[in-house]
Structure formats: structure tokens, C-alpha cells
């Protein structure tokens, strides 16, 4: 049986060609994802190194900082390289470190969108994602300003985060979505049904916290496979995700240029079907 080579690019929304190993910028903030990053010069170097090494998909959010992360990306990378896609999110209030409060009020969402446009120094956000559905606000109301922004050309594509299939189908009646960003990795697979749904329906799936290498019960298997590929367990965790489904876009984050290069090397690791099955079991 011939092994099928994993594709390393994905066409998002039919018009954005993405390298599947991207970069998540959340770590480039202060403690508890709050405030300015401690070493700004280093953070700028990491962002610039990511783009130099072929990353063309960077994930951020209005809530990271809040605001500081988007401004940092613009300071590091604007004017943006042709084909660089920056995805951002809105819908969280940040009262303090590690404190996240959903806010789906239309006026707040409209403010998020306008703020992101200014901070990222763009006329159009390539991918704007609703960070969370606010249970206190009908999602139809939350998305009204998003729909307006799409019509006005301020947002190209829309995505959702931490949602189930019923949420996706409800939102699809209001406006088309192209991506879902849920917690998913080798050890945390509660959204398996959502991943399969996105694969079948031509939506990107963007797992957050992708570097986790699974429970202790997997450690022997993953260490053995890592050794056979002369790789780290984190690289194997990323390689497993790349092979799991071709609509998965990875956004591992780091504050280190060394770790960045290491993460991106995962694209060169081709797990055999047998290795994949061992890790999937």
C-alpha cells in the first residue's frame, strides 16, 4: 500500500492559499495574556523570523493584551509581505490576567472590528473569528455588525471558536463561515466530531494548544516514534495533526526563535500510517 504524502498547503475560503504550519501570537503578551510582552525586541524578531521561514498565517486576537498583540504584529511586519494572512478574533472582555469574559453585544463586536482594523493597519481583515458565542446574547445579534463589516469589505472571511456542530449550522444560516478554532491535540480530542464535520464541509479546522503531546499512556509510543524520526515529541504531535486531516491549520506559539524553527521543522516529518494509527489509538 502506498503512503499518501501530506499536503502542506490549504486553500482557505477558496481564495487564500495558506501554509498549514502557521504561528499563534498569543504568547507574545504579558503574564496571563495581559499587558505588553516583557521583551518587545525579541517578540518582533520572532514574528519576523516566522515570516522569513515561510509562515504566511498568523493568529492573533483583540483580547490578547488586550490590543497590544495586534499592535505588535503591525509594528513587526507592516507593510505586510504579499500573501501574509493575519487572522484575528473578537468577543472577549479582559478585566485582568487570565480573566476572559465573553461579550457578544453588537456594539462591542463593532468596536472590536474597528479596533482590529486600526491596530493591524489593514483595510480588510482576512479572517475575523468570533472568539466565543456569548450565551447571554442571541448569536444573530452578535453577528449583525460582522455581517455589516463583510458587506462593507472590512472582513473577507469569518470563523468561529469553541463551537459545536449545532452552533456552526446556526451561524451558517446568518453568514458563511470558513473556519473553526477549537481546543484539539494528541491528548485532547473532545471535538473529534467537529473536526470531522469541518473536513466534510470544506471548512478549515484550527486547533488551539496544538503542541500538547498527549497523556502519560502515550509517552512511550511518542518517544519511540520521535527517536526514529530524530525529532522531539512536540514535533511528532504537530506531524500527527498535519496527517490527521488536511484541513487542519496549525498555529503553535513560542517566544523563542529556536523553538519556532523547531516547530516549523514538523512539516518535514512524514509519519507512516502505522505510526499514525499507534498515536491515534
Coordinates of C-alpha atoms in Angstrom, one line a residue:
X1 CA 0.0 0.0 0.0
X2 CA 1.4 3.4 -0.9
X3 CA 1.5 6.1 1.7
X4 CA -0.3 9.3 0.7
X5 CA 2.0 12.4 1.1
X6 CA 0.5 15.0 3.4
X7 CA -0.3 18.3 1.6
X8 CA 1.3 21.3 3.4
X9 CA -1.0 24.0 2.0
X10 CA -4.7 24.7 2.3
X11 CA -7.0 26.9 0.3
X12 CA -9.0 29.0 2.9
X13 CA -12.3 30.2 1.7
X14 CA -11.5 29.4 -1.9
X15 CA -9.1 32.3 -2.3
X16 CA -6.4 32.3 0.4
X17 CA -3.5 29.8 -0.1
X18 CA -2.1 29.0 3.4
X19 CA 0.9 27.1 4.5
X20 CA -0.6 24.8 7.1
X21 CA 2.2 25.4 9.7
X22 CA 1.5 28.9 10.9
X23 CA 2.1 30.9 14.0
X24 CA 0.0 31.7 17.0
X25 CA 1.0 35.1 18.6
X26 CA -0.9 34.7 21.9
X27 CA 2.4 34.1 23.9
X28 CA 3.8 37.5 22.8
X29 CA 1.9 39.2 25.6
X30 CA 2.4 39.8 29.3
X31 CA 1.7 37.3 32.1
X32 CA -1.8 35.8 31.8
X33 CA -2.1 37.0 28.2
X34 CA -2.4 40.5 29.7
X35 CA -0.4 43.7 29.0
X36 CA 2.6 44.2 26.9
X37 CA 5.1 41.4 26.2
X38 CA 8.2 41.7 28.5
X39 CA 10.8 41.6 25.8
X40 CA 9.4 43.5 22.8
X41 CA 12.5 43.4 20.7
X42 CA 12.7 39.6 20.9
X43 CA 8.9 39.4 20.1
X44 CA 9.4 41.4 17.0
X45 CA 12.4 39.1 16.0
X46 CA 10.2 36.0 16.5
X47 CA 7.4 37.4 14.3
X48 CA 9.9 38.5 11.6
X49 CA 11.6 35.1 11.7
X50 CA 8.3 33.3 11.3
X51 CA 7.6 35.1 8.1
X52 CA 11.2 34.7 6.8
X53 CA 10.8 31.0 7.4
X54 CA 7.7 30.6 5.3
X55 CA 4.8 31.2 7.7
X56 CA 2.0 33.1 5.9
X57 CA -0.8 32.6 8.5
X58 CA -0.6 34.4 11.9
X59 CA -3.3 34.1 14.5
X60 CA -4.0 36.9 17.0
X61 CA -7.0 38.4 18.8
X62 CA -8.3 41.8 20.1
X63 CA -8.3 40.1 23.6
X64 CA -4.5 39.3 23.6
X65 CA -3.1 42.0 25.7
X66 CA -5.8 43.2 25.1
X67 CA -4.9 45.1 22.0
X68 CA -1.1 45.0 22.4
X69 CA -0.7 41.8 20.4
X70 CA -2.3 43.2 17.3
X71 CA -0.3 46.5 17.5
X72 CA 2.9 44.4 18.0
X73 CA 2.2 42.4 14.8
X74 CA 1.8 45.6 12.8
X75 CA 5.0 47.1 14.3
X76 CA 6.9 44.0 13.4
X77 CA 5.5 43.2 10.0
X78 CA 3.7 46.2 8.4
X79 CA 3.8 46.8 5.5
X80 CA 2.9 43.1 5.1
X81 CA 4.5 40.7 2.8
X82 CA 2.4 39.7 -0.2
X83 CA 0.2 36.7 0.7
X84 CA 0.6 37.1 4.5
X85 CA -2.7 36.3 6.2
X86 CA -3.4 37.7 9.7
X87 CA -6.4 36.2 11.4
X88 CA -7.9 37.9 14.5
X89 CA -10.7 37.4 16.9
X90 CA -13.2 39.4 18.9
X91 CA -15.8 38.9 21.6
X92 CA -13.9 38.8 24.9
X93 CA -13.6 41.5 27.6
X94 CA -10.3 41.3 29.6
X95 CA -10.7 42.6 33.2
X96 CA -7.2 41.2 34.2
X97 CA -4.6 38.5 33.7
X98 CA -6.1 35.1 32.9
X99 CA -9.6 36.6 33.1
X100 CA -11.8 36.2 30.0
X101 CA -15.4 37.4 29.9
X102 CA -17.5 36.7 26.7
X103 CA -19.3 39.8 25.4
X104 CA -21.4 39.3 22.3
X105 CA -23.2 42.7 22.4
X106 CA -23.3 44.1 18.8
X107 CA -21.8 47.5 19.8
X108 CA -18.9 45.7 21.5
X109 CA -18.3 43.5 18.4
X110 CA -18.4 46.5 16.1
X111 CA -15.8 48.2 18.3
X112 CA -13.6 45.1 18.2
X113 CA -13.7 45.0 14.4
X114 CA -12.9 48.8 14.0
X115 CA -10.1 48.5 16.6
X116 CA -8.5 45.5 15.0
X117 CA -8.5 47.2 11.6
X118 CA -6.7 50.2 13.1
X119 CA -4.2 48.3 15.2
X120 CA -3.3 45.8 12.3
X121 CA -3.2 48.7 9.9
X122 CA -5.4 47.0 7.3
X123 CA -8.4 48.0 5.3
X124 CA -9.7 44.4 5.3
X125 CA -9.3 41.6 7.9
X126 CA -8.6 38.3 6.0
X127 CA -10.2 36.2 8.7
X128 CA -12.2 37.5 11.6
X129 CA -13.3 34.9 14.2
X130 CA -15.9 35.1 16.9
X131 CA -13.8 34.2 20.0
X132 CA -16.8 32.8 21.9
X133 CA -20.5 32.7 21.5
X134 CA -21.9 34.8 24.4
X135 CA -24.8 32.7 26.0
X136 CA -26.4 36.0 27.1
X137 CA -26.8 37.4 23.6
X138 CA -28.5 35.8 20.6
X139 CA -25.8 34.9 18.1
X140 CA -27.8 36.6 15.4
X141 CA -27.5 39.9 17.2
X142 CA -23.8 39.3 17.9
X143 CA -23.1 38.7 14.2
X144 CA -25.1 41.6 12.8
X145 CA -22.1 44.0 12.8
X146 CA -19.9 41.2 11.4
X147 CA -22.3 40.8 8.5
X148 CA -22.2 44.6 8.0
X149 CA -18.4 44.6 8.0
X150 CA -18.3 41.8 5.5
X151 CA -20.7 43.7 3.2
X152 CA -18.5 46.8 3.6
X153 CA -15.4 44.9 2.6
X154 CA -13.8 45.3 6.1
X155 CA -13.8 41.5 6.7
X156 CA -13.1 38.9 4.0
X157 CA -13.9 35.7 5.8
X158 CA -15.5 34.7 9.1
X159 CA -14.7 31.9 11.5
X160 CA -15.9 30.6 14.9
X161 CA -14.1 29.4 18.0
X162 CA -15.0 26.7 20.6
X163 CA -18.2 25.7 18.9
X164 CA -20.2 22.5 18.4
X165 CA -21.8 21.4 15.1
X166 CA -25.2 22.9 16.1
X167 CA -23.5 26.3 16.6
X168 CA -21.8 26.1 13.2
X169 CA -25.1 25.2 11.4
X170 CA -27.0 28.0 13.2
X171 CA -24.3 30.6 12.2
X172 CA -24.1 29.3 8.6
X173 CA -27.8 30.4 8.2
X174 CA -26.7 34.0 9.0
X175 CA -23.4 34.2 7.1
X176 CA -20.9 31.8 5.5
X177 CA -18.0 30.7 7.8
X178 CA -14.7 29.3 6.6
X179 CA -13.0 28.1 9.8
X180 CA -13.5 26.7 13.3
X181 CA -10.9 27.2 16.0
X182 CA -11.3 24.6 18.9
X183 CA -9.1 23.1 21.5
X184 CA -7.7 19.9 19.9
X185 CA -4.4 18.0 20.1
X186 CA -3.0 14.5 20.6
X187 CA -4.3 14.3 24.1
X188 CA -7.5 16.3 23.9
X189 CA -9.9 15.1 21.3
X190 CA -13.4 16.0 22.6
X191 CA -14.1 18.0 19.4
X192 CA -13.4 15.0 17.1
X193 CA -17.0 15.2 15.7
X194 CA -16.5 18.9 14.9
X195 CA -13.2 18.2 13.2
X196 CA -14.8 15.5 11.0
X197 CA -17.7 17.9 10.2
X198 CA -15.3 20.7 9.1
X199 CA -13.4 18.2 6.9
X200 CA -16.6 17.0 5.2
X201 CA -17.9 20.6 4.8
X202 CA -14.7 22.2 3.4
X203 CA -14.0 24.4 6.5
X204 CA -10.6 24.9 8.0
X205 CA -10.0 23.5 11.5
X206 CA -7.5 25.5 13.6
X207 CA -6.7 23.6 16.8
X208 CA -5.5 25.8 19.6
X209 CA -3.0 24.4 22.1
X210 CA -1.7 22.0 19.3
X211 CA 1.7 21.2 20.9
X212 CA 0.4 19.0 23.8
X213 CA 1.8 15.6 23.2
X214 CA -0.9 13.6 24.9
X215 CA -1.4 11.6 28.2
X216 CA 1.3 9.6 30.0
X217 CA -0.2 6.5 28.5
X218 CA 1.1 7.7 25.1
X219 CA 4.5 8.8 26.2
X220 CA 6.4 5.6 25.4
X221 CA 4.8 5.4 22.0
X222 CA 5.5 9.0 21.1
X223 CA 9.1 8.9 22.5
X224 CA 9.9 5.8 20.4
X225 CA 8.4 7.4 17.2
X226 CA 10.2 10.7 17.9
X227 CA 13.5 8.8 18.3
X228 CA 13.0 7.0 15.0
X229 CA 12.5 10.4 13.2
X230 CA 15.3 12.2 15.2
X231 CA 12.5 14.6 16.4
X232 CA 11.1 16.0 19.5
X233 CA 7.7 14.8 21.0
X234 CA 6.3 18.2 20.2
X235 CA 7.3 17.9 16.6
X236 CA 5.6 14.5 16.4
X237 CA 2.4 16.0 18.0
X238 CA 2.3 18.5 15.2
X239 CA 3.1 16.0 12.5
X240 CA 0.2 13.8 13.8
X241 CA -2.2 16.8 13.5
X242 CA -0.9 17.5 9.9
X243 CA -1.7 13.9 9.0
X244 CA -5.0 13.7 10.9
X245 CA -6.9 15.9 8.4
X246 CA -5.7 18.1 5.5
X247 CA -8.0 21.0 6.6
X248 CA -6.1 21.4 9.9
X249 CA -4.1 24.6 10.1
X250 CA -1.5 24.7 12.9
X251 CA -0.7 27.8 15.0
X252 CA 1.9 26.7 17.6
X253 CA 3.1 29.7 19.6
X254 CA 6.5 30.4 21.1
X255 CA 8.6 33.3 22.4
X256 CA 11.8 31.7 21.1
X257 CA 13.3 31.8 17.6
X258 CA 14.9 28.4 18.3
X259 CA 11.6 26.8 19.2
X260 CA 9.9 28.5 16.3
X261 CA 12.4 26.8 13.8
X262 CA 11.9 23.5 15.6
X263 CA 8.1 23.7 15.3
X264 CA 8.3 24.6 11.6
X265 CA 10.5 21.5 11.1
X266 CA 7.5 19.4 11.9
X267 CA 6.4 20.0 8.3
X268 CA 9.3 17.7 7.2
X269 CA 8.2 14.8 9.3
X270 CA 6.1 12.3 7.5
X271 CA 4.6 9.7 9.9
X272 CA 3.9 6.3 8.5
X273 CA 0.3 5.1 8.5
X274 CA 1.3 2.6 11.2
X275 CA 2.9 5.3 13.4
X276 CA -0.2 7.5 12.9
X277 CA -2.5 4.6 14.0
X278 CA -0.4 3.9 17.1
X279 CA -0.8 7.5 18.2
X280 CA -4.5 7.7 17.2
X281 CA -5.5 4.6 19.2

